[in-house]
mmCIF file of C-alpha atoms in Angstrom:
data_model
loop_
_atom_site.group_PDB
_atom_site.id
_atom_site.type_symbol
_atom_site.label_atom_id
_atom_site.label_comp_id
_atom_site.label_asym_id
_atom_site.label_seq_id
_atom_site.Cartn_x
_atom_site.Cartn_y
_atom_site.Cartn_z
ATOM 1 C CA MET A 165 141.744 27.652 148.179
ATOM 2 C CA SER A 166 138.823 29.160 150.065
ATOM 3 C CA ARG A 167 135.770 30.596 148.386
ATOM 4 C CA ALA A 168 136.454 34.079 149.721
ATOM 5 C CA VAL A 169 139.933 34.017 148.165
ATOM 6 C CA TYR A 170 138.480 33.243 144.743
ATOM 7 C CA THR A 171 136.156 36.205 145.061
ATOM 8 C CA VAL A 172 138.932 38.557 146.136
ATOM 9 C CA LEU A 173 141.020 37.445 143.163
ATOM 10 C CA ALA A 174 138.136 38.033 140.782
ATOM 11 C CA VAL A 175 137.580 41.586 141.989
ATOM 12 C CA VAL A 176 141.290 42.456 142.051
ATOM 13 C CA LEU A 177 141.587 41.208 138.482
ATOM 14 C CA VAL A 178 138.753 43.500 137.431
ATOM 15 C CA VAL A 179 140.475 46.505 138.975
ATOM 16 C CA ILE A 180 143.996 45.733 137.727
ATOM 17 C CA GLY A 181 142.796 45.121 134.187
ATOM 18 C CA ALA A 182 142.027 42.623 131.518
ATOM 19 C CA ALA A 183 145.675 41.585 131.113
ATOM 20 C CA ILE A 184 145.923 39.864 134.487
ATOM 21 C CA MET A 185 142.323 38.615 134.278
ATOM 22 C CA LEU A 186 143.104 36.696 131.142
ATOM 23 C CA ARG A 187 145.971 34.744 132.667
ATOM 24 C CA ASN A 188 143.335 33.266 134.952
ATOM 25 C CA ALA A 189 140.770 32.604 132.201
ATOM 26 C CA SER A 190 140.521 28.980 133.239
ATOM 27 C CA ASP A 191 138.750 30.075 136.415
ATOM 28 C CA GLU A 192 136.116 32.179 134.656
ATOM 29 C CA SER A 193 133.616 29.390 134.204
ATOM 30 C CA THR A 194 134.052 27.873 137.660
ATOM 31 C CA ALA A 195 131.331 28.817 140.098
ATOM 32 C CA PRO A 196 132.886 30.844 142.929
ATOM 33 C CA SER A 197 132.239 29.212 146.271
ATOM 34 C CA ALA A 198 131.995 31.913 148.894
ATOM 35 C CA SER A 199 130.462 30.503 152.056
ATOM 36 C CA ASN A 200 127.629 32.987 151.849
ATOM 37 C CA GLY A 201 126.565 36.192 150.121
ATOM 38 C CA ARG A 202 127.754 38.435 152.926
ATOM 39 C CA GLY A 203 131.226 36.954 152.696
ATOM 40 C CA GLN A 204 131.364 37.682 148.958
ATOM 41 C CA ASP A 205 130.296 41.273 149.506
ATOM 42 C CA ALA A 206 132.831 41.804 152.252
ATOM 43 C CA ALA A 207 135.583 40.424 150.047
ATOM 44 C CA SER A 208 134.711 42.778 147.216
ATOM 45 C CA ARG A 209 134.734 45.771 149.583
ATOM 46 C CA ALA A 210 138.112 44.755 151.007
ATOM 47 C CA ALA A 211 139.731 44.933 147.565
ATOM 48 C CA LYS A 212 138.549 48.489 146.933
ATOM 49 C CA GLY A 213 141.086 51.250 147.429
ATOM 50 C CA SER A 214 144.091 49.035 146.671
ATOM 51 C CA LEU A 215 144.826 51.015 143.499
ATOM 52 C CA ALA A 216 144.435 54.642 142.540
ATOM 53 C CA PRO A 217 141.514 55.373 140.170
ATOM 54 C CA ASP A 218 143.868 56.312 137.333
ATOM 55 C CA ALA A 219 145.103 52.699 137.268
ATOM 56 C CA VAL A 220 142.322 52.149 134.750
ATOM 57 C CA LEU A 221 144.435 54.050 132.216
ATOM 58 C CA ALA A 222 146.719 51.016 131.927
ATOM 59 C CA ILE A 223 143.959 48.605 130.915
ATOM 60 C CA ALA A 224 144.190 47.112 127.421
ATOM 61 C CA PRO A 225 141.195 45.119 126.183
ATOM 62 C CA ARG A 226 143.183 42.887 123.835
ATOM 63 C CA SER A 227 145.587 41.390 126.326
ATOM 64 C CA ARG A 228 144.479 37.819 125.656
ATOM 65 C CA PRO A 229 144.078 35.835 122.457
ATOM 66 C CA SER A 230 140.711 35.805 120.723
ATOM 67 C CA GLY A 231 138.288 32.996 121.473
ATOM 68 C CA ALA A 232 137.882 33.822 125.132
ATOM 69 C CA GLN A 233 134.947 31.558 125.879
ATOM 70 C CA ALA A 234 136.040 29.026 128.459
ATOM 71 C CA SER A 235 136.530 25.458 127.279
ATOM 72 C CA GLN A 236 134.416 24.220 130.201
ATOM 73 C CA ALA A 237 131.354 26.074 128.929
ATOM 74 C CA ARG A 238 128.380 23.909 128.123
ATOM 75 C CA LYS A 239 127.125 23.640 124.574
ATOM 76 C CA LEU A 240 123.533 24.353 123.645
ATOM 77 C CA PRO A 241 121.470 21.330 122.558
ATOM 78 C CA PRO A 242 121.279 21.060 118.737
ATOM 79 C CA THR A 243 117.722 22.403 118.400
ATOM 80 C CA LEU A 244 118.419 25.383 120.640
ATOM 81 C CA ARG A 245 121.748 25.999 118.911
ATOM 82 C CA GLU A 246 119.962 26.146 115.557
ATOM 83 C CA PHE A 247 117.557 28.723 116.989
ATOM 84 C CA HIS A 248 120.352 30.733 118.617
ATOM 85 C CA ASP A 249 122.466 30.883 115.447
ATOM 86 C CA ALA A 250 119.656 31.423 112.930
ATOM 87 C CA LYS A 251 119.877 34.468 110.689
ATOM 88 C CA SER A 252 116.451 33.530 109.378
ATOM 89 C CA TYR A 253 113.685 31.841 111.341
ATOM 90 C CA ALA A 254 111.823 30.856 108.170
ATOM 91 C CA ALA A 255 112.900 27.207 108.038
ATOM 92 C CA ILE A 256 112.478 26.666 111.793
ATOM 93 C CA TYR A 257 109.050 28.294 111.775
ATOM 94 C CA ALA A 258 107.904 26.304 108.735
ATOM 95 C CA ARG A 259 108.912 23.056 110.426
ATOM 96 C CA LEU A 260 107.507 23.761 113.875
ATOM 97 C CA SER A 261 104.272 25.447 112.797
ATOM 98 C CA LYS A 262 103.310 22.304 110.845
ATOM 99 C CA SER A 263 104.417 19.822 113.484
ATOM 100 C CA THR A 264 101.812 17.962 115.501
ATOM 101 C CA ASP A 265 104.392 16.464 117.860
ATOM 102 C CA ARG A 266 106.412 19.390 119.195
ATOM 103 C CA THR A 267 108.612 18.977 122.238
ATOM 104 C CA ALA A 268 108.133 21.280 125.220
ATOM 105 C CA GLU A 269 111.137 23.311 124.116
ATOM 106 C CA GLU A 270 109.798 23.561 120.569
ATOM 107 C CA GLN A 271 106.500 24.896 121.957
ATOM 108 C CA TRP A 272 108.461 27.692 123.606
ATOM 109 C CA MET A 273 110.532 28.232 120.464
ATOM 110 C CA LEU A 274 107.445 28.667 118.273
ATOM 111 C CA ALA A 275 105.902 31.037 120.837
ATOM 112 C CA GLU A 276 109.134 33.032 120.990
ATOM 113 C CA MET A 277 109.313 33.440 117.214
ATOM 114 C CA LEU A 278 105.705 34.607 117.089
ATOM 115 C CA GLN A 279 106.309 37.015 119.969
ATOM 116 C CA ARG A 280 109.391 38.490 118.311
ATOM 117 C CA CYS A 281 108.239 38.537 114.704
ATOM 118 C CA ALA A 282 104.535 38.091 114.029
ATOM 119 C CA LYS A 283 101.752 40.635 113.876
ATOM 120 C CA ILE A 284 99.971 40.373 117.217
ATOM 121 C CA ALA A 285 96.646 42.073 116.663
ATOM 122 C CA GLU A 286 96.281 43.392 120.216
ATOM 123 C CA ASN A 287 99.719 45.035 120.014
ATOM 124 C CA GLU A 288 98.771 47.354 117.124
ATOM 125 C CA PRO A 289 101.600 46.193 114.813
ATOM 126 C CA GLU A 290 100.912 48.855 112.203
ATOM 127 C CA ARG A 291 101.270 51.587 114.817
ATOM 128 C CA PHE A 292 104.398 50.172 116.403
ATOM 129 C CA PRO A 293 106.525 48.578 113.654
ATOM 130 C CA ARG A 294 109.605 46.529 114.515
ATOM 131 C CA TRP A 295 113.073 48.001 114.436
ATOM 132 C CA LYS A 296 115.114 45.857 112.092
ATOM 133 C CA LEU A 297 118.318 45.527 110.126
ATOM 134 C CA GLY A 298 118.920 43.501 106.984
ATOM 135 C CA GLY A 299 119.460 44.058 103.283
ATOM 136 C CA SER A 300 121.570 46.210 101.008
ATOM 137 C CA GLU A 301 119.678 49.414 101.783
ATOM 138 C CA ALA A 302 120.461 49.172 105.490
ATOM 139 C CA ARG A 303 124.098 48.517 104.620
ATOM 140 C CA ALA A 304 124.244 51.516 102.285
ATOM 141 C CA ARG A 305 122.758 53.783 104.935
ATOM 142 C CA TYR A 306 125.227 52.472 107.477
ATOM 143 C CA LEU A 307 128.229 52.995 105.195
ATOM 144 C CA ALA A 308 127.115 56.529 104.442
ATOM 145 C CA SER A 309 127.015 57.306 108.159
ATOM 146 C CA LEU A 310 130.665 56.355 108.767
ATOM 147 C CA GLY A 311 133.387 58.960 108.538
ATOM 148 C CA PRO A 312 135.843 58.240 105.729
ATOM 149 C CA ASP A 313 138.804 58.687 108.080
ATOM 150 C CA ASP A 314 137.470 56.486 110.882
ATOM 151 C CA PRO A 315 140.539 54.382 111.826
ATOM 152 C CA ASP A 316 138.316 51.403 112.620
ATOM 153 C CA ARG A 317 136.148 51.726 109.533
ATOM 154 C CA ASP A 318 137.076 48.314 108.078
ATOM 155 C CA LYS A 319 136.547 46.572 111.409
ATOM 156 C CA ARG A 320 133.221 48.308 111.900
ATOM 157 C CA VAL A 321 131.979 47.372 108.422
ATOM 158 C CA ALA A 322 133.003 43.749 108.969
ATOM 159 C CA ALA A 323 131.159 43.699 112.297
ATOM 160 C CA PHE A 324 128.091 45.301 110.740
ATOM 161 C CA ASP A 325 127.992 42.667 108.019
ATOM 162 C CA GLU A 326 127.767 40.033 110.755
ATOM 163 C CA ILE A 327 124.711 41.655 112.352
ATOM 164 C CA ASN A 328 122.971 43.000 109.239
ATOM 165 C CA PHE A 329 120.147 40.482 109.053
ATOM 166 C CA ASP A 330 116.502 40.255 110.027
ATOM 167 C CA ALA A 331 115.731 36.778 111.306
ATOM 168 C CA CYS A 332 112.034 37.668 111.284
ATOM 169 C CA ALA A 333 111.822 38.861 107.669
ATOM 170 C CA GLU A 334 110.072 35.868 106.120
ATOM 171 C CA ILE A 335 107.547 35.473 108.931
ATOM 172 C CA ALA A 336 106.915 39.136 109.748
ATOM 173 C CA ASN A 337 103.473 39.039 108.131
ATOM 174 C CA VAL A 338 102.263 36.018 110.085
ATOM 175 C CA GLU A 339 99.238 36.980 112.172
ATOM 176 C CA THR A 340 98.701 35.677 115.672
ATOM 177 C CA SER A 341 97.239 36.645 119.029
ATOM 178 C CA ARG A 342 98.315 36.766 122.645
ATOM 179 C CA LYS A 343 95.970 33.851 123.286
ATOM 180 C CA GLU A 344 97.731 31.671 120.718
ATOM 181 C CA ILE A 345 101.160 32.531 122.109
ATOM 182 C CA ARG A 346 100.012 31.826 125.653
ATOM 183 C CA SER A 347 98.588 28.467 124.577
ATOM 184 C CA LEU A 348 101.988 27.479 123.183
ATOM 185 C CA LEU A 349 103.736 28.576 126.358
ATOM 186 C CA GLU A 350 101.272 26.654 128.505
ATOM 187 C CA ALA A 351 101.963 23.517 126.481
ATOM 188 C CA GLY A 352 105.708 24.037 126.873
ATOM 189 C CA ALA A 353 105.382 24.684 130.610
ATOM 190 C CA ALA A 354 103.236 21.577 131.060
ATOM 191 C CA GLY A 355 106.018 19.611 129.379
ATOM 192 C CA GLY A 356 108.584 20.977 131.838
ATOM 193 C CA ASP A 357 110.348 23.619 129.765
ATOM 194 C CA PRO A 358 111.796 26.261 132.158
ATOM 195 C CA LYS A 359 111.809 28.957 129.468
ATOM 196 C CA ALA A 360 108.081 28.542 128.914
ATOM 197 C CA ARG A 361 107.399 28.624 132.650
ATOM 198 C CA ALA A 362 109.402 31.831 133.076
ATOM 199 C CA ALA A 363 107.703 33.364 130.023
ATOM 200 C CA LEU A 364 104.262 32.665 131.507
ATOM 201 C CA VAL A 365 105.258 34.496 134.693
ATOM 202 C CA ARG A 366 106.405 37.446 132.584
ATOM 203 C CA GLN A 367 103.097 37.402 130.691
ATOM 204 C CA ASP A 368 101.098 37.364 133.918
ATOM 205 C CA LEU A 369 103.052 40.346 135.231
ATOM 206 C CA ASP A 370 102.670 42.214 131.929
ATOM 207 C CA ASP A 371 98.925 41.599 131.995
ATOM 208 C CA GLN A 372 98.739 43.555 135.248
ATOM 209 C CA ARG A 373 100.038 46.545 133.298
ATOM 210 C CA ARG A 374 97.151 46.411 130.824
ATOM 211 C CA GLY A 375 93.957 48.383 131.114
ATOM 212 C CA PRO A 376 90.426 47.063 130.432
ATOM 213 C CA ASP A 377 91.008 47.719 126.713
ATOM 214 C CA GLY A 378 93.999 45.352 126.728
ATOM 215 C CA LYS A 379 96.505 48.122 126.046
ATOM 216 C CA MET A 380 99.550 48.824 128.163
ATOM 217 C CA LYS A 381 99.194 51.434 130.884
ATOM 218 C CA PHE A 382 102.089 53.675 131.783
ATOM 219 C CA GLY A 383 102.821 55.474 135.011
ATOM 220 C CA PRO A 384 102.990 54.540 138.702
ATOM 221 C CA ASP A 385 99.540 52.921 138.686
ATOM 222 C CA SER A 386 100.760 50.270 136.234
ATOM 223 C CA ILE A 387 103.389 48.720 138.511
ATOM 224 C CA PRO A 388 102.487 45.048 139.089
ATOM 225 C CA ARG A 389 102.675 42.794 142.133
ATOM 226 C CA ILE A 390 104.690 39.578 142.044
ATOM 227 C CA SER A 391 103.583 36.508 144.004
ATOM 228 C CA ASP A 392 105.674 34.061 146.029
ATOM 229 C CA ALA A 393 104.762 31.388 143.468
ATOM 230 C CA ASN A 394 106.057 33.635 140.679
ATOM 231 C CA VAL A 395 109.341 34.127 142.510
ATOM 232 C CA GLU A 396 109.751 30.396 143.109
ATOM 233 C CA THR A 397 109.099 29.596 139.444
ATOM 234 C CA LEU A 398 111.711 32.149 138.372
ATOM 235 C CA LYS A 399 114.271 30.793 140.843
ATOM 236 C CA GLN A 400 113.714 27.292 139.468
ATOM 237 C CA ALA A 401 114.198 28.607 135.923
ATOM 238 C CA ILE A 402 117.514 30.180 136.931
ATOM 239 C CA GLY A 403 118.616 26.922 138.526
ATOM 240 C CA SER A 404 117.756 24.948 135.373
ATOM 241 C CA GLY A 405 121.015 25.813 133.619
ATOM 242 C CA ASP A 406 119.068 26.751 130.484
ATOM 243 C CA PRO A 407 120.647 30.082 129.451
ATOM 244 C CA TYR A 408 117.461 31.458 127.867
ATOM 245 C CA ALA A 409 115.458 30.593 130.976
ATOM 246 C CA MET A 410 118.165 32.017 133.229
ATOM 247 C CA ARG A 411 118.277 35.307 131.348
ATOM 248 C CA LEU A 412 114.520 35.789 131.239
ATOM 249 C CA ALA A 413 114.002 34.787 134.867
ATOM 250 C CA MET A 414 116.819 36.938 136.244
ATOM 251 C CA ASN A 415 115.657 39.969 134.271
ATOM 252 C CA THR A 416 112.117 39.425 135.535
ATOM 253 C CA LEU A 417 113.238 39.185 139.164
ATOM 254 C CA MET A 418 115.062 42.492 138.729
ATOM 255 C CA GLY A 419 111.857 44.194 137.603
ATOM 256 C CA THR A 420 109.929 46.906 139.431
ATOM 257 C CA TYR A 421 107.144 45.654 141.698
ATOM 258 C CA GLN A 422 104.837 47.076 144.309
ATOM 259 C CA ASN A 423 105.551 44.332 146.810
ATOM 260 C CA MET A 424 109.099 43.088 146.157
ATOM 261 C CA SER A 425 112.523 44.369 145.217
ATOM 262 C CA LEU A 426 115.617 42.223 144.733
ATOM 263 C CA ARG A 427 118.453 43.439 146.955
ATOM 264 C CA ASP A 428 121.939 42.372 147.940
ATOM 265 C CA ALA A 429 123.063 40.772 151.188
ATOM 266 C CA GLN A 430 123.289 44.182 152.869
ATOM 267 C CA ASP A 431 119.762 45.105 151.808
ATOM 268 C CA ARG A 432 120.830 47.538 149.084
ATOM 269 C CA PRO A 433 118.782 47.613 145.866
ATOM 270 C CA LEU A 434 120.663 45.908 143.063
ATOM 271 C CA ASP A 435 122.530 47.909 140.471
ATOM 272 C CA VAL A 436 120.327 46.614 137.655
ATOM 273 C CA SER A 437 122.809 47.368 134.885
ATOM 274 C CA ALA A 438 125.633 45.559 136.687
ATOM 275 C CA ALA A 439 123.341 42.635 137.509
ATOM 276 C CA TYR A 440 122.218 42.358 133.875
ATOM 277 C CA MET A 441 125.826 42.252 132.683
ATOM 278 C CA ALA A 442 126.753 39.744 135.387
ATOM 279 C CA GLY A 443 123.915 37.499 134.263
ATOM 280 C CA ALA A 444 125.164 37.725 130.681
ATOM 281 C CA LEU A 445 128.607 36.543 131.770
ATOM 282 C CA VAL A 446 127.137 33.589 133.651
ATOM 283 C CA GLY A 447 125.199 32.748 130.477
ATOM 284 C CA CYS A 448 128.557 32.269 128.734
ATOM 285 C CA ASP A 449 129.119 29.155 130.837
ATOM 286 C CA TYR A 450 125.841 27.653 129.697
ATOM 287 C CA GLY A 451 126.094 28.002 125.924
ATOM 288 C CA PHE A 452 125.671 31.607 124.813
ATOM 289 C CA ALA A 453 128.248 32.937 122.345
ATOM 290 C CA CYS A 454 130.679 35.114 124.285
ATOM 291 C CA GLY A 455 133.783 35.299 122.114
ATOM 292 C CA PRO A 456 134.339 37.586 119.110
ATOM 293 C CA ASP A 457 131.046 36.234 117.730
ATOM 294 C CA SER A 458 129.049 37.696 120.630
ATOM 295 C CA SER A 459 126.300 39.974 119.354
ATOM 296 C CA TRP A 460 127.236 42.474 122.086
ATOM 297 C CA VAL A 461 130.830 42.590 120.810
ATOM 298 C CA GLN A 462 129.768 42.869 117.173
ATOM 299 C CA ASN A 463 127.150 45.541 117.855
ATOM 300 C CA GLY A 464 129.569 47.513 119.991
ATOM 301 C CA CYS A 465 132.157 47.580 117.238
ATOM 302 C CA ALA A 466 129.745 48.314 114.388
ATOM 303 C CA MET A 467 127.629 50.955 116.076
ATOM 304 C CA SER A 468 129.992 52.585 118.582
ATOM 305 C CA GLY A 469 133.477 51.902 117.275
ATOM 306 C CA HIS A 470 134.305 49.785 120.330
ATOM 307 C CA CYS A 471 136.373 47.288 118.364
ATOM 308 C CA ASP A 472 139.247 46.276 120.649
ATOM 309 C CA ALA A 473 137.515 43.531 122.643
ATOM 310 C CA ASN A 474 137.812 39.853 121.748
ATOM 311 C CA SER A 475 135.226 38.576 124.193
ATOM 312 C CA LEU A 476 132.058 39.624 125.948
ATOM 313 C CA ARG A 477 133.898 39.790 129.270
ATOM 314 C CA ASP A 478 136.500 42.182 127.861
ATOM 315 C CA TYR A 479 133.801 44.255 126.173
ATOM 316 C CA LEU A 480 131.761 44.661 129.353
ATOM 317 C CA MET A 481 134.737 45.326 131.612
ATOM 318 C CA TYR A 482 136.442 47.787 129.259
ATOM 319 C CA TYR A 483 133.626 49.534 127.409
ATOM 320 C CA ALA A 484 130.293 48.998 129.132
ATOM 321 C CA ALA A 485 131.052 49.261 132.852
ATOM 322 C CA SER A 486 132.851 51.795 135.002
ATOM 323 C CA PRO A 487 135.521 50.483 137.397
ATOM 324 C CA SER A 488 132.976 50.725 140.216
ATOM 325 C CA SER A 489 130.332 48.870 138.203
ATOM 326 C CA SER A 490 132.892 46.212 137.257
ATOM 327 C CA GLN A 491 133.568 45.510 140.926
ATOM 328 C CA VAL A 492 129.852 45.236 141.647
ATOM 329 C CA MET A 493 129.384 43.098 138.553
ATOM 330 C CA ALA A 494 132.072 40.660 139.727
ATOM 331 C CA THR A 495 130.282 40.266 143.068
ATOM 332 C CA TYR A 496 126.926 39.722 141.347
ATOM 333 C CA GLU A 497 128.462 37.251 138.902
ATOM 334 C CA ALA A 498 129.744 35.107 141.768
ATOM 335 C CA ALA A 499 126.374 35.289 143.508
ATOM 336 C CA ILE A 500 124.402 34.342 140.387
ATOM 337 C CA ARG A 501 126.745 31.416 139.731
ATOM 338 C CA ASN A 502 126.167 30.273 143.290
ATOM 339 C CA ALA A 503 122.399 30.455 142.786
ATOM 340 C CA VAL A 504 122.556 28.540 139.494
ATOM 341 C CA GLY A 505 125.056 25.900 140.547
ATOM 342 C CA ASN A 506 124.201 25.405 144.214
ATOM 343 C CA ASN A 507 120.687 26.811 144.618
ATOM 344 C CA ASP A 508 122.268 29.175 147.129
ATOM 345 C CA TRP A 509 120.394 32.479 147.172
ATOM 346 C CA SER A 510 121.950 33.746 150.407
ATOM 347 C CA PHE A 511 123.471 36.787 148.698
ATOM 348 C CA PHE A 512 120.085 37.995 147.482
ATOM 349 C CA HIS A 513 117.386 39.479 149.679
ATOM 350 C CA PHE A 514 113.827 39.395 148.390
ATOM 351 C CA TYR A 515 112.745 42.538 150.188
ATOM 352 C CA PRO A 516 108.946 42.625 150.749
ATOM 353 C CA GLY A 517 108.430 46.080 149.296
ATOM 354 C CA PRO A 518 109.373 48.335 146.385
ATOM 355 C CA GLU A 519 112.794 49.822 145.781
ATOM 356 C CA PRO A 520 113.245 53.342 147.205
ATOM 357 C CA GLN A 521 112.501 55.158 143.961
ATOM 358 C CA THR A 522 109.180 53.412 143.469
ATOM 359 C CA ALA A 523 108.289 53.785 147.142
ATOM 360 C CA ALA A 524 108.957 57.516 147.013
ATOM 361 C CA LEU A 525 106.837 58.080 143.920
ATOM 362 C CA GLN A 526 103.720 56.127 144.827
ATOM 363 C CA ALA A 527 102.042 54.549 147.808
ATOM 364 C CA PRO A 528 101.576 50.775 147.348
ATOM 365 C CA ARG A 529 98.256 49.466 146.080
ATOM 366 C CA GLY A 530 96.342 46.865 148.005
ATOM 367 C CA PRO A 531 96.910 43.126 147.413
#
C-alpha cells in the first residue's frame, strides 16, 4: 500500500471517529511513508468535505478496549523509566548527586531535577513559588470543589489520586544556580546525550531573553534569534528516538524567533497546538505512557471531567482538538514520524523570518 494511502486512511479515521480508528490500532505506531511532505498535505486536504460537520456527533471515545498503547512501542531504558515513573525524586537525586561516575543521561537527569525542583537563586524562588499538588490538604480542597451530584465524581477522584503527588517535595529546598545546571548539561552533551544537547540550545535561546540584570525580559524586544547550528542540533535530537529529547527539541523549533519560523510544506505557519499534540502522539511510540495511565488522560478526567477516554490518542481527538485540528494533527503526526524515522524533513519549511504575527508587531533586530 502506498504512503499516500496510509495518510488518507489516517485522516479519514480521524473524521469518522474513534470507533473506526481503533480497528486499525496496529497501524498507529508505524511511521507513515508519504513520498514527501507535499503529498501528505494534499492527501489530508482531499479527505476534507467527505462528511458533514455534524458527523462528529456520532463519535464515542470508548470504542476500543483500554490499554491503547501499541505493542510495537519502544520501552524506555530502566534508568529513564525510573525517572519517568517517579512520584518522588528523592531517591534518584540522593543517588545521582553523590555519584562521581554519572552517565551522560544521568547528568541530564540531575540537571532536569534541579531545574524543575530546586531553588535557583537567579530565578527569585521566593517570589515565584512552584505550583504543586500532593498531600491530604490538596485532596481535601479538591474534594470540596466537586459537586456532590457530579456523575463522574468517583472516576474524577480516582484520577486525582493518581496525580496528587509532588515529585519535587523532598528536594524543593536544595539550592543551586544556572551555572551549576549548565555545567551538568554540558557534561551530558559532551557524553552524547541528545536531551542535554537540546536543553543547552533552549538555555542559549532563553539567555537572549534576559536583560543585563539576568532577569527575563518581556515584550517584542525579547524575541531571540536561532542559529543554523541550533536548528541542526534540535533536528538531531528529534532523530535520536529519545522521547524526552524529541519533545524538547520539537517544542523549541516551534518557538517564536526573529529569524526563523517553522512552517508546513505549503509555507503556512504551523498550528502550534496541533503540532504539540502530534508530537505527543509520536512520543507514544518511543516509550511515553499513552494509555489510561497517561498524565494527560488522568489530568483531563480529574480537573475537567473528561473521563471517557482510555488513551492519549482518544483524549486528544475527542476532547482536546476540534475536527479541523484533528485533521491537521494527523498530517503533522505523519510528518514528525517521517522526520524521526527517516530523517525526512521535506514536509517542514524552515522559513528565514518570523511568523506573520511577530513580523507585524515588530521589525526584526539586526544579527
